Coordinates of C-alpha atoms in Angstrom, one line a residue:
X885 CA 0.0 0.0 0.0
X886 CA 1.6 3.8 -0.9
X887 CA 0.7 6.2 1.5
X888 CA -1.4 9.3 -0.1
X889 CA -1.2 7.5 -3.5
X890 CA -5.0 6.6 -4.1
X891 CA -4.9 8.0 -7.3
X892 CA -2.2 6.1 -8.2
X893 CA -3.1 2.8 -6.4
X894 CA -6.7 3.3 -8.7
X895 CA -4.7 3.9 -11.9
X896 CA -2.5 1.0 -11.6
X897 CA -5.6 -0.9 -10.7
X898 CA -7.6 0.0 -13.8
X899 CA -4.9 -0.9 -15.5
X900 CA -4.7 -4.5 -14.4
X901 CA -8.6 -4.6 -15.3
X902 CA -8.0 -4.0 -18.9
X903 CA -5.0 -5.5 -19.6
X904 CA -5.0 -8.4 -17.2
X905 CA -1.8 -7.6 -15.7
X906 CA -0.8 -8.3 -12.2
X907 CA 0.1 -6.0 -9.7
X908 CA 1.1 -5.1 -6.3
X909 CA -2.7 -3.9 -5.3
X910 CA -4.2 -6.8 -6.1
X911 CA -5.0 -8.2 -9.6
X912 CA -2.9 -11.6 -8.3
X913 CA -4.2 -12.6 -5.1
X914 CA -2.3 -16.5 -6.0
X915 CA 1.3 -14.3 -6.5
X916 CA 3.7 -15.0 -3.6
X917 CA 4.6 -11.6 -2.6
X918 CA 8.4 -10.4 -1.6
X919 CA 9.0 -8.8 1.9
X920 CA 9.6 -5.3 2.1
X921 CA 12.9 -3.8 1.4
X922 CA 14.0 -7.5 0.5
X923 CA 18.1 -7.5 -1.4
X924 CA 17.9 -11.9 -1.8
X925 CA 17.5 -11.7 -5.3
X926 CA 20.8 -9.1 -5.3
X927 CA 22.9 -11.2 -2.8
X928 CA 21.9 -14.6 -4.3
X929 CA 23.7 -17.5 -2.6
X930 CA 27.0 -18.7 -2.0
X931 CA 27.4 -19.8 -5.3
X932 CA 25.9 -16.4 -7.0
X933 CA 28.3 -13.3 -8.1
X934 CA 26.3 -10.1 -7.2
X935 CA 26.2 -7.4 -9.8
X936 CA 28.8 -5.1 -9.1
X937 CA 27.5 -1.4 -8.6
X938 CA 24.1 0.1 -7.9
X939 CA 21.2 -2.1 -8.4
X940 CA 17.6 -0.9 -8.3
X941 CA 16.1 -1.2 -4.9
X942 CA 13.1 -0.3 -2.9
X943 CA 13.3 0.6 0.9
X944 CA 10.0 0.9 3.0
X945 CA 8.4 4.1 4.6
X946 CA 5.8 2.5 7.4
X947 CA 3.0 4.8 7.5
X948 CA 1.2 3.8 10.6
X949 CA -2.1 1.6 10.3
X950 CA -2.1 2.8 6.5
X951 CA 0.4 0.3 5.6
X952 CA 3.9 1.4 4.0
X953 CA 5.2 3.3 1.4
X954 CA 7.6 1.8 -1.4
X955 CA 10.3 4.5 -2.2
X956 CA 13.0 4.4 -4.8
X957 CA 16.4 3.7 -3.7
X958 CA 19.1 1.8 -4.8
X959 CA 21.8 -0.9 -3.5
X960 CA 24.7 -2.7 -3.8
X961 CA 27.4 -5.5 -2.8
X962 CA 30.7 -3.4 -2.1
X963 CA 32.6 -7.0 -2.6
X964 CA 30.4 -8.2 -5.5
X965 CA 33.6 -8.1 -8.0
X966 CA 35.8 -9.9 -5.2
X967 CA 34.9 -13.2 -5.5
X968 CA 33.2 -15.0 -2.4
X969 CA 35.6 -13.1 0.1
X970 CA 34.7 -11.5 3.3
X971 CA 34.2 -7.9 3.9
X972 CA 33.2 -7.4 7.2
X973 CA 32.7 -4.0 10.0
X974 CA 32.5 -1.7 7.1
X975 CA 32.7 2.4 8.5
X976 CA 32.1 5.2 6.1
X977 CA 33.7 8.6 6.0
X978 CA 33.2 11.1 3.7
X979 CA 35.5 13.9 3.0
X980 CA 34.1 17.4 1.7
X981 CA 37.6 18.9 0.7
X982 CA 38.1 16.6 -2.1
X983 CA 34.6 14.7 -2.8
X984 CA 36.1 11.7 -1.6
X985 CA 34.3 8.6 0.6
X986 CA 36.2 6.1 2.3
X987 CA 35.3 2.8 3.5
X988 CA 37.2 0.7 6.2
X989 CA 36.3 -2.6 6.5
X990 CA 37.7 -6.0 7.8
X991 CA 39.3 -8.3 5.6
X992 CA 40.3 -11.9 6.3
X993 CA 40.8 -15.2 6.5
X994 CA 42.9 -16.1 8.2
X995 CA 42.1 -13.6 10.9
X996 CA 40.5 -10.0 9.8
X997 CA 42.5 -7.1 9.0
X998 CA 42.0 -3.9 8.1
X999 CA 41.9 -2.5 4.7
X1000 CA 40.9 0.6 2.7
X1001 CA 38.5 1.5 -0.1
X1002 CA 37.6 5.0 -2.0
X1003 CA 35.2 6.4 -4.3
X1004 CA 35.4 9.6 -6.2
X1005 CA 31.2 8.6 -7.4
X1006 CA 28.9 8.7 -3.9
X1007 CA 30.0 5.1 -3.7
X1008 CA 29.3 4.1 -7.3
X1009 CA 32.3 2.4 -7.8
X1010 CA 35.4 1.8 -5.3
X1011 CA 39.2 1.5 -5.6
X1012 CA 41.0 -1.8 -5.3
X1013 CA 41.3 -2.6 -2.2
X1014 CA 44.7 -1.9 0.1
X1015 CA 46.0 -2.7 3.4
X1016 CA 45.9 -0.3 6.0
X1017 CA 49.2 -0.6 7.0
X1018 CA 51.6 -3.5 6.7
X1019 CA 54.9 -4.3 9.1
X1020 CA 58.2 -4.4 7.6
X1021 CA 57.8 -7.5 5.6
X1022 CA 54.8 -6.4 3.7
X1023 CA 52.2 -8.4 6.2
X1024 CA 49.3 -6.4 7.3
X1025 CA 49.6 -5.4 11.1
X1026 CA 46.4 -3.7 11.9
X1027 CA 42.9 -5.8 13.0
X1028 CA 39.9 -4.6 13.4
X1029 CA 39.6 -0.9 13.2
X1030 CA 36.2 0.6 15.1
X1031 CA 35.5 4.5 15.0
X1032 CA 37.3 6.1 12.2
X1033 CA 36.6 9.8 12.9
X1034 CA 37.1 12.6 10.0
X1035 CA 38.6 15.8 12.1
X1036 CA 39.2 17.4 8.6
X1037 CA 42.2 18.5 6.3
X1038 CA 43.1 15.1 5.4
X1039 CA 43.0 13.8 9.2
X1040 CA 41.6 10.6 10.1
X1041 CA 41.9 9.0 13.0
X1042 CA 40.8 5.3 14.5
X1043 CA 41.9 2.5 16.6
X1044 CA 41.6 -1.2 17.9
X1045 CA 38.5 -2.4 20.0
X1046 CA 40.7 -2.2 23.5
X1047 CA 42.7 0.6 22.2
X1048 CA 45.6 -1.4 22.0
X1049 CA 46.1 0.1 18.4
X1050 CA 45.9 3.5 17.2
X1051 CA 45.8 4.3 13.6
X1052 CA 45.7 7.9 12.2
X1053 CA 46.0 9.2 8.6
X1054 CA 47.2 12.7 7.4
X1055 CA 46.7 12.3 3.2
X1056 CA 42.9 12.0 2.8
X1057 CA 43.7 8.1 3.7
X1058 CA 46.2 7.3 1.2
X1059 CA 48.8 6.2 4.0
X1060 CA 48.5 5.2 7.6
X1061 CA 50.6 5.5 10.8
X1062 CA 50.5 3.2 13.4
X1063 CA 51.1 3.6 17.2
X1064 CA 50.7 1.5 20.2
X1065 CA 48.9 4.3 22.5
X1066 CA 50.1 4.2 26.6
X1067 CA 47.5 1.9 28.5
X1068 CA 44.4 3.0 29.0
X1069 CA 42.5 1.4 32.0
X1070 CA 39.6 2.5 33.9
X1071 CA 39.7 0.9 37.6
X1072 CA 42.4 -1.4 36.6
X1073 CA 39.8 -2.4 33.7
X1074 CA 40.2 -2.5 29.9
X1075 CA 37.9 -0.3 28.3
X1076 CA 36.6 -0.5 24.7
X1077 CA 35.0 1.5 22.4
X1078 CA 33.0 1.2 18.2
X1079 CA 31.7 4.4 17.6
X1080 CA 32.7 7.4 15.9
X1081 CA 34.6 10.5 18.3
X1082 CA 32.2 13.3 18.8
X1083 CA 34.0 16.5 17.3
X1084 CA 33.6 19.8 19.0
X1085 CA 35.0 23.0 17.2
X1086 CA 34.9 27.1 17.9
X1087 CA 33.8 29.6 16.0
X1088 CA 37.1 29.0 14.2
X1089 CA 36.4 25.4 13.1
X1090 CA 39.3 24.5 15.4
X1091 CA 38.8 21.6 17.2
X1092 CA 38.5 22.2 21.1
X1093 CA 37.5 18.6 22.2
X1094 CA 37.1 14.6 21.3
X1095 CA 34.4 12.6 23.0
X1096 CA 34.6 9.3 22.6
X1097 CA 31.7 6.6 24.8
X1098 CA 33.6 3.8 25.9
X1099 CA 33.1 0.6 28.6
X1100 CA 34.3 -2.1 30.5
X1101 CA 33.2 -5.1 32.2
X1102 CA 31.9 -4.9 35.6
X1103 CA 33.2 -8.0 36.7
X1104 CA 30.6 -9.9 36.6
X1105 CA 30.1 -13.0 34.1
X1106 CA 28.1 -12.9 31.0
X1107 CA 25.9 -15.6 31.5
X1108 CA 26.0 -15.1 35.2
X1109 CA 22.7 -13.6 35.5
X1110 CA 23.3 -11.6 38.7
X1111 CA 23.8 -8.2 37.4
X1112 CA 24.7 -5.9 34.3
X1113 CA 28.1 -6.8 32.5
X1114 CA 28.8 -3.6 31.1
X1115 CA 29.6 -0.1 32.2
X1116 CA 29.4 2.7 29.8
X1117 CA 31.5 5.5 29.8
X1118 CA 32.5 9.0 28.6
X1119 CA 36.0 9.6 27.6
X1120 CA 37.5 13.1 26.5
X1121 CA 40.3 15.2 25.4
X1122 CA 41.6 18.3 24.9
X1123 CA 45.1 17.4 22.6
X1124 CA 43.3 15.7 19.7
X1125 CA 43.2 12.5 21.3
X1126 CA 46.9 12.4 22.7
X1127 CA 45.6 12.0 25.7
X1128 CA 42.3 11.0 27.5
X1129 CA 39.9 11.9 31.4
X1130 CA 37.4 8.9 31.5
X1131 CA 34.8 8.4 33.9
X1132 CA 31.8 6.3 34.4
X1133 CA 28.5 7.7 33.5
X1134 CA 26.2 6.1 36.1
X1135 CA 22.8 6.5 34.0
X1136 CA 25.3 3.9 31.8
X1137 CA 25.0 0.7 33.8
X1138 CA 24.4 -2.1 31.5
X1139 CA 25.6 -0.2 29.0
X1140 CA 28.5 -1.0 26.1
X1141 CA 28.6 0.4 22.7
X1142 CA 27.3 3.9 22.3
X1143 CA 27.2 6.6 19.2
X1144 CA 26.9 10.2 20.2
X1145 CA 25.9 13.1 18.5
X1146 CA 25.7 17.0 18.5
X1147 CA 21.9 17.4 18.8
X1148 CA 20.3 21.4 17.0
X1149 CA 19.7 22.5 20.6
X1150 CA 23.2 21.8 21.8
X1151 CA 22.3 18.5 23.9
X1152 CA 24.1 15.7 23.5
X1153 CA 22.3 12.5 22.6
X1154 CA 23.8 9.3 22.6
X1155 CA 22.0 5.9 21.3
X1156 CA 23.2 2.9 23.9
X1157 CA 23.1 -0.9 23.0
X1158 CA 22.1 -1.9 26.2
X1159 CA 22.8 -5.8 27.2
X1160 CA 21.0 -8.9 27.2
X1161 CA 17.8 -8.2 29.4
X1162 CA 17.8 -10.9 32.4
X1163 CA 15.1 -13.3 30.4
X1164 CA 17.5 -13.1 27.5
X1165 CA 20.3 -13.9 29.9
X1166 CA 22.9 -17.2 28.1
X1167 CA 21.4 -16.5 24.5
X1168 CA 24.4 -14.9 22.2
X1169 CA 24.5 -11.0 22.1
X1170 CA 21.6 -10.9 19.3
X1171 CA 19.4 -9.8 22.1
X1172 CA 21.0 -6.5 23.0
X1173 CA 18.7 -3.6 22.9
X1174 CA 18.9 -0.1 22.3
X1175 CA 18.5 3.3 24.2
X1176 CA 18.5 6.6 24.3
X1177 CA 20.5 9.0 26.9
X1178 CA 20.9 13.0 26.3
X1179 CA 23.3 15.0 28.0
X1180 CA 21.9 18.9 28.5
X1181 CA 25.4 20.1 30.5
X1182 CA 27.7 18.8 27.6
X1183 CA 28.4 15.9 28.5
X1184 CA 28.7 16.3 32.5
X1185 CA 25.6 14.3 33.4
X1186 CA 23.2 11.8 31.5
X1187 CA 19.7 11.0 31.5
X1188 CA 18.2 7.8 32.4
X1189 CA 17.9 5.4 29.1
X1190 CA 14.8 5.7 27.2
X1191 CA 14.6 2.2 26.3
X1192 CA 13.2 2.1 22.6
X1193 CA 13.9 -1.5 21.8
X1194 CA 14.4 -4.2 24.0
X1195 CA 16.1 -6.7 22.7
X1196 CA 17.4 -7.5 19.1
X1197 CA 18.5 -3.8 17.5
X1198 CA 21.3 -2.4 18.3
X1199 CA 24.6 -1.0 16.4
X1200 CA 23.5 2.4 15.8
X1201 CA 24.6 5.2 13.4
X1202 CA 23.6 8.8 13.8
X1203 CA 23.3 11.7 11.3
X1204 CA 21.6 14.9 11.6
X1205 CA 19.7 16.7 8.4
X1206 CA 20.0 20.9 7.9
X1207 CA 16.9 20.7 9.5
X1208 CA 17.8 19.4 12.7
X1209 CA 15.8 16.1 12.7
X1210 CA 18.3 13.1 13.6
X1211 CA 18.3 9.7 11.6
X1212 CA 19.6 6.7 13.7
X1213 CA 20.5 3.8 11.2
X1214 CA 20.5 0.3 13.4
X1215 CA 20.5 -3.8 12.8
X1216 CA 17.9 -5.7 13.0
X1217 CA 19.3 -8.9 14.7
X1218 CA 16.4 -10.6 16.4
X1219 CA 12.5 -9.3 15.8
X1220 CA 11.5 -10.0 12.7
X1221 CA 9.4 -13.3 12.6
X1222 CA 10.9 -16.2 10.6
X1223 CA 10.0 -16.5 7.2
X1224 CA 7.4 -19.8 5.7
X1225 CA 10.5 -22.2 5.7
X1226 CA 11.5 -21.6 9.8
X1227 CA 14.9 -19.7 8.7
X1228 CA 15.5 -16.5 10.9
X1229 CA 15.5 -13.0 9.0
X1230 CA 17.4 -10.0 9.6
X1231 CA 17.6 -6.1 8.1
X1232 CA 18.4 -2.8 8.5
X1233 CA 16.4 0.2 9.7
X1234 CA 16.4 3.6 10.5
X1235 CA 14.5 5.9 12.3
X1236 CA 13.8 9.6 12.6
X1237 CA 14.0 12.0 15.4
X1238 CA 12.3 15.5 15.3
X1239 CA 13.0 17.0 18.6
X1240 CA 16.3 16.5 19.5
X1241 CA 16.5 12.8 20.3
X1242 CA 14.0 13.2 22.7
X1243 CA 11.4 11.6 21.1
X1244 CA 11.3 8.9 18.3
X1245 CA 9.1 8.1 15.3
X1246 CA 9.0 4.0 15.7
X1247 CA 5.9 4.1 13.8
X1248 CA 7.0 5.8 10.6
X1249 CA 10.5 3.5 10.7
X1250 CA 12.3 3.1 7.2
X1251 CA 13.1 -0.1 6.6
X1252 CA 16.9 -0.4 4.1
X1253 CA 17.5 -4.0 3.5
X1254 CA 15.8 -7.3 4.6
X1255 CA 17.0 -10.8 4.0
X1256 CA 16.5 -14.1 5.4
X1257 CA 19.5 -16.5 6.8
X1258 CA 19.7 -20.4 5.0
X1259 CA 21.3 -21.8 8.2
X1260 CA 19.6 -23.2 11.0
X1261 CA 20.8 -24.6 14.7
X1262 CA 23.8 -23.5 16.3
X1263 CA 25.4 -21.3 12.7
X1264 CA 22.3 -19.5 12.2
X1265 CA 23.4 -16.0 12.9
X1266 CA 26.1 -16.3 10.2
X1267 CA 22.9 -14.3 8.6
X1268 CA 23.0 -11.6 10.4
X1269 CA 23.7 -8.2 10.0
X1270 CA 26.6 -6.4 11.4
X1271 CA 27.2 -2.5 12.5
X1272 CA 26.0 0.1 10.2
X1273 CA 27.9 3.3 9.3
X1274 CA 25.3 6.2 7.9
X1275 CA 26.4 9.1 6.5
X1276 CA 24.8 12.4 5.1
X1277 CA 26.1 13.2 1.2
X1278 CA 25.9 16.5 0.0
X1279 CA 23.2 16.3 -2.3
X1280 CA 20.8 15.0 0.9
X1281 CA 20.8 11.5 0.1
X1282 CA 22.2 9.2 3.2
X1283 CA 24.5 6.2 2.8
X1284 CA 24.2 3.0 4.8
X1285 CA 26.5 0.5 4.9
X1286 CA 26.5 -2.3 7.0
X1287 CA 28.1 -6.3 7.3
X1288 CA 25.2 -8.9 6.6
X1289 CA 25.7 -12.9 5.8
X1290 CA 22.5 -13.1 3.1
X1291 CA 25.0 -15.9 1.5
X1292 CA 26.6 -18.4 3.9
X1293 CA 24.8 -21.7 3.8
X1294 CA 25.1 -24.5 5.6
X1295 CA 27.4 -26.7 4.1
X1296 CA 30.3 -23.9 5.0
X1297 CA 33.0 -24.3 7.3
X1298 CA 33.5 -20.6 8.2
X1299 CA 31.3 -17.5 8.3
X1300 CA 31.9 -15.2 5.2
X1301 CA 30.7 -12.1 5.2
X1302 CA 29.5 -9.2 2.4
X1303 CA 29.1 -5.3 2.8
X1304 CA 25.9 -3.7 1.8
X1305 CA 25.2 -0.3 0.8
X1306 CA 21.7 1.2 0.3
X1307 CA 21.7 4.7 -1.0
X1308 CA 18.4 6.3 -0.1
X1309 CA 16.5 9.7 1.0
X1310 CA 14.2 10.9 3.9
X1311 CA 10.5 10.4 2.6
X1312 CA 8.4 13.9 2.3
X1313 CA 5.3 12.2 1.9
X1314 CA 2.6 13.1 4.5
X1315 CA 2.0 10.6 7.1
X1316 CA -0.4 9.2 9.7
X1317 CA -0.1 10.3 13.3
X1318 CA -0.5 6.2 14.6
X1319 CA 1.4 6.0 17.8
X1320 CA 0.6 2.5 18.3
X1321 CA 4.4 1.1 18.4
X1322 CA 5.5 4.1 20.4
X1323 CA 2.9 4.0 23.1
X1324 CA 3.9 0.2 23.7
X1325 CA 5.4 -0.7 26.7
X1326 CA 9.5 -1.0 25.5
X1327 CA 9.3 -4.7 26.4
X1328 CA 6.3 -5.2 24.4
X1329 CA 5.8 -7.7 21.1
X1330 CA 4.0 -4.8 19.8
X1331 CA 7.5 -2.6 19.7
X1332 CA 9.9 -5.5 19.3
X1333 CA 8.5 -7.9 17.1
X1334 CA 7.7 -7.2 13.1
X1335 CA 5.9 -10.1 10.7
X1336 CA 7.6 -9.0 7.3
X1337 CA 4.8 -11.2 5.7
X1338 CA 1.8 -9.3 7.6
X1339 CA 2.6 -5.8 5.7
X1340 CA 0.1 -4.1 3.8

């Protein structure tokens, strides 16, 4: 169903009447229909080589009780061209000086490093890919690479999970330093860290401060059941990340990866995956949830989380449009009900904020990609989706990128895993004002669960 499109919708049914076509509104109640936002036919299976480039593709604009809408968009397997090799953790970051996108993602087997991809398009096509740096022998040294943070003038900068690696570039990305930072614990605890470093600049566009959300463990076991495992915290500095204050933000108990933004109003709102909920307790990390916590004394204190989902979304991405509304890209994990077969399906989403963070629209959700896994038991989340990375392009279009495993099947003996990208715009079409999912309780089927098949 397309929201305010009767006209249309009538047209394209009168013109199944006299031509005896089928369509989406009806003419073939016998056709099987395709989920929403669905990429299967792109990704194929493990024996299928994806299209290179930008392939049509429709993402889906729920509207409430009124159904959804179908908007234009278009997608694509960064890897298609690579063979069936794994691209994994991709992060995007574009850089306005010279038009430039880059995309870090992890490479392997035998284990995952890091390596580096560029487009001069908007992501139409991408350079070979490159190492990001390599030792003395011409073996690659880095591993996985989280945040990569664009402080401008050709700077990049990123580093290891634990911080055990630090990475920072100083030619548009076109070479790499690496250093092994001094140790950075928290009450004798690692600390970690996957998102982005919120920039602050003056009126100068020099940069005054990095904030970076971190965590550590609390000590207690994963599976133990007696309390929260993680801590988040906040971590900043004044020396362009030479050196770093942490503390514990206490509204951040249960609390691990977080990505933070510069709200319009000068807040601070950052979107938590929150652990396992205690009936979720011994299942795999799938069942993290997601929250919201804003900051009105930059950065000093935090609110309590707002709780949007549950369990099963998590690995946000936040961007904010000229008009101050906030679009938080996220996984879809766990939720979705399993398709006619019993195989678990996954996606991405995003989500739209227009007062600050304070408030979002789960009813009018856009939904990027969907797919379902071809692996039951014990392998089944070799499916899933991974982080996503969402970024604003200057023509207003938005970027998503994100790790997903559409093609492993079951008679693998390792998890390989593609990149997506779905290119795509923020819907102007008029909309119902159904608070149904909203007004749920945060727990709720209502706001966690979605049947892909029950979509109007």
């Amino acid at each position: 169903m397309y929201c305010d499109d009767t006209l249309v919708r009538w047209g394209l049914l009168l013109l199944c009447m006299v031509t005896g076509l089928a369509c989406s509104v009806g003419c073939d109640a016998s056709a099987k229909p395709t989920p929403i936002a669905d990429i299967s036919a792109i990704a194929g299976d493990a024996a299928h080589t994806p299209k290179p480039g930008w392939n049509k593709h429709e993402i889906a604009l729920m509207n409430g009780k009124k159904g959804h809408c179908d908007l234009d968009a278009a997608f694509q397997i960064v890897n298609a061209s690579w063979g069936r090799e794994n691209l994994q953790m991709p992060n995007l970051i574009y850089m306005p000086e010279n038009k430039r996108l880059i995309m870090t993602g992890e490479y392997g087997p035998p284990s995952v490093k890091t390596i580096v991809i560029v487009s001069d398009d908007m992501g139409a096509t991408w350079s070979p890919r490159r190492w990001m740096h390599t030792d003395a022998q011409g073996a690659p040294d880095v591993g996985a690479i989280v945040g990569p943070t664009y402080l401008g003038n050709g700077v990049i900068s990123a580093s290891s999970e634990n911080e055990s690696v630090r990475v920072c570039s100083y030619d548009y990305g076109a070479t790499w330093e690496r250093s092994v930072p001094a140790s950075r614990l928290l009450d004798g605890q690692e600390l970690y860290h996957w998102d982005p470093a919120l920039i602050d600049r003056d009126k100068d566009g020099k940069i005054t401060r990095l904030m970076e959300a971190r965590w550590k463990t609390t000590g207690r076991a994963w599976e133990s059941g007696v309390g929260p495992y993680s801590q988040g915290c906040i971590a900043v500095s004044g020396d362009l990340g030479k050196t770093w204050s942490t503390e514990v933000v206490p509204q951040w108990l249960g609390v691990n990866e977080v990505a933070l933004i510069r709200a319009k109003n000068d807040t601070i709102v950052a979107a938590c995956r929150t652990d396992n909920a205690a009936r979720f307790i011994g299942q795999l990390d799938l069942y993290s949830g997601l929250g919201i916590s804003i900051s009105k004394d930059n950065g000093k204190t935090w609110s309590k989380l707002n709780i949007l989902y549950e369990y099963g979304r998590h690995h946000p991405s936040l961007v904010m449009l000229p008009n101050g509304d906030i679009v938080m890209s996220y996984g879809v994990r766990v939720g979705y009900t399993s398709n006619s077969e019993g195989f678990a399906r996954y996606g991405a989403e995003a989500i739209v904020s227009h007062n600050n963070g304070v408030t979002w629209d789960l009813d009018h959700k856009y939904v990027l990609a969907t797919w379902s896994g071809k692996i039951k038991g014990g392998n089944a989340w070799w499916g899933l989706i991974q982080s996503t990375s969402t970024l604003l392009l200057p023509d207003g279009s938005l970027l998503t990128s994100f790790g997903f495993g559409a093609r492993n099947e079951d008679s693998q003996t390792r998890c390989i895993m593609d990149t997506g990208l779905v290119k795509w715009r923020i819907s102007n079409r008029r909309l119902d004002s159904d608070k149904t999912i909203r007004s749920a309780p945060f727990d709720s089927e209502t706001r966690n669960v979605y049947d892909l098949d029950a979509v109007k």
